[in-house]
């Protein structure tokens, strides 16, 4: 699939698994990552997403780097060096990718990003407000970054906080109809032909992960005050 939409599944490690794969692609194969959020954020909040990958990055790079840092929206594999006076300096070892926000996708349209081969969009589904025409804006951002690249991958990741969302209808994936443990394939056509006269499309795989450690039916029926959360 061109786009994987992975959702639900508490404590499944879906974010770590996919992000780790994409960081490895950036480190070993120079296929850089576009880390995407709905809106702009502070640099501290952006890099905090990678805080649980420090050990993984250190193992992968044989200790050369141990974290992700950001400078002018560019993400780097980095490490900290300390001088004899205890002053710490961030050393940027290698480019890892770039941060993008869907809300500002229009400013990227005329630009080229030849090194970007992966997109990772976290918390796609939300209880808060979606952007106006958000699926179309995200699709425009995907098109801008992809261009004509081969082996371009997009991962959309979320907990299932609400089945009501703009993506179900806009992309035809209908999240509310899917069952845990299933993968639903959908073709999103691009209004264009390839060189052989066939209609171009993106193949979307919507994977509804089963929750781990789910209560059995008997325990679910017990009259208890329960936490309500996604």
Phi, psi and omega in degrees: 000151176281326181230127172252131180245100185255124184216165184062195181078083179292142175056035181266350180071023184295320180294314181298314184300310184291317179298319179299318178299317183289325175295322177295321176299321180291318184289313187272324190244005179061024176262096192284161186258135167259108177270120191242137169232168182295315183234167174298157179212171178288159179298322180298318180292324180294310184286339179296337177300331184264006186297328181277003179257008184301312180296319178299314181297318179298316178296316184295323184262011182056037175085357179295315178237156178217014181195169172250131174237171182225142175213118181053047177073359178264132179268140181228144161288128189217170170212169182253132173244142182240130179274183184295342179266004179084006179282130182263140179231132176279125177253117179273112187273320186197144180291135180251333182162213186204150177265138176226149171243139180296326183297339181244025184299332182299329183285347182265351191302320185271002184262162180245138179228072187294339183272344183282120178234358182224141174236132177232113180246116182264152176055050180295317177271140186214156170273344179276192184281138170275159174289155173297130181054042184300314180303322179292321179293319177295318178299320177297320178294318177301315181297320179297316184281329183284312187052235182250025183290144170272159177056042177264131185234143178233130176237123175250124189234139179194153161281153182275080182279335178200137177279349179269115184201159183284345184284328184304310181280318185298322182253359177070026183264341171045067184303322183296341181270347185278155180248150179305139178089005183248155173240123180250128180260135180223139176261125177252106188282150191252007179059040180203160177256155169271186184291347179259007178082011178267144179294134178279147178205160169261134175266120182253128175251111178264112185251111178267100181287142173287146176290146176269145178060038180291140177296146175284171186298320182297316180290327179296332183277350181292140184281093181222152172285124185239149176292133177254110184204159174270000000 
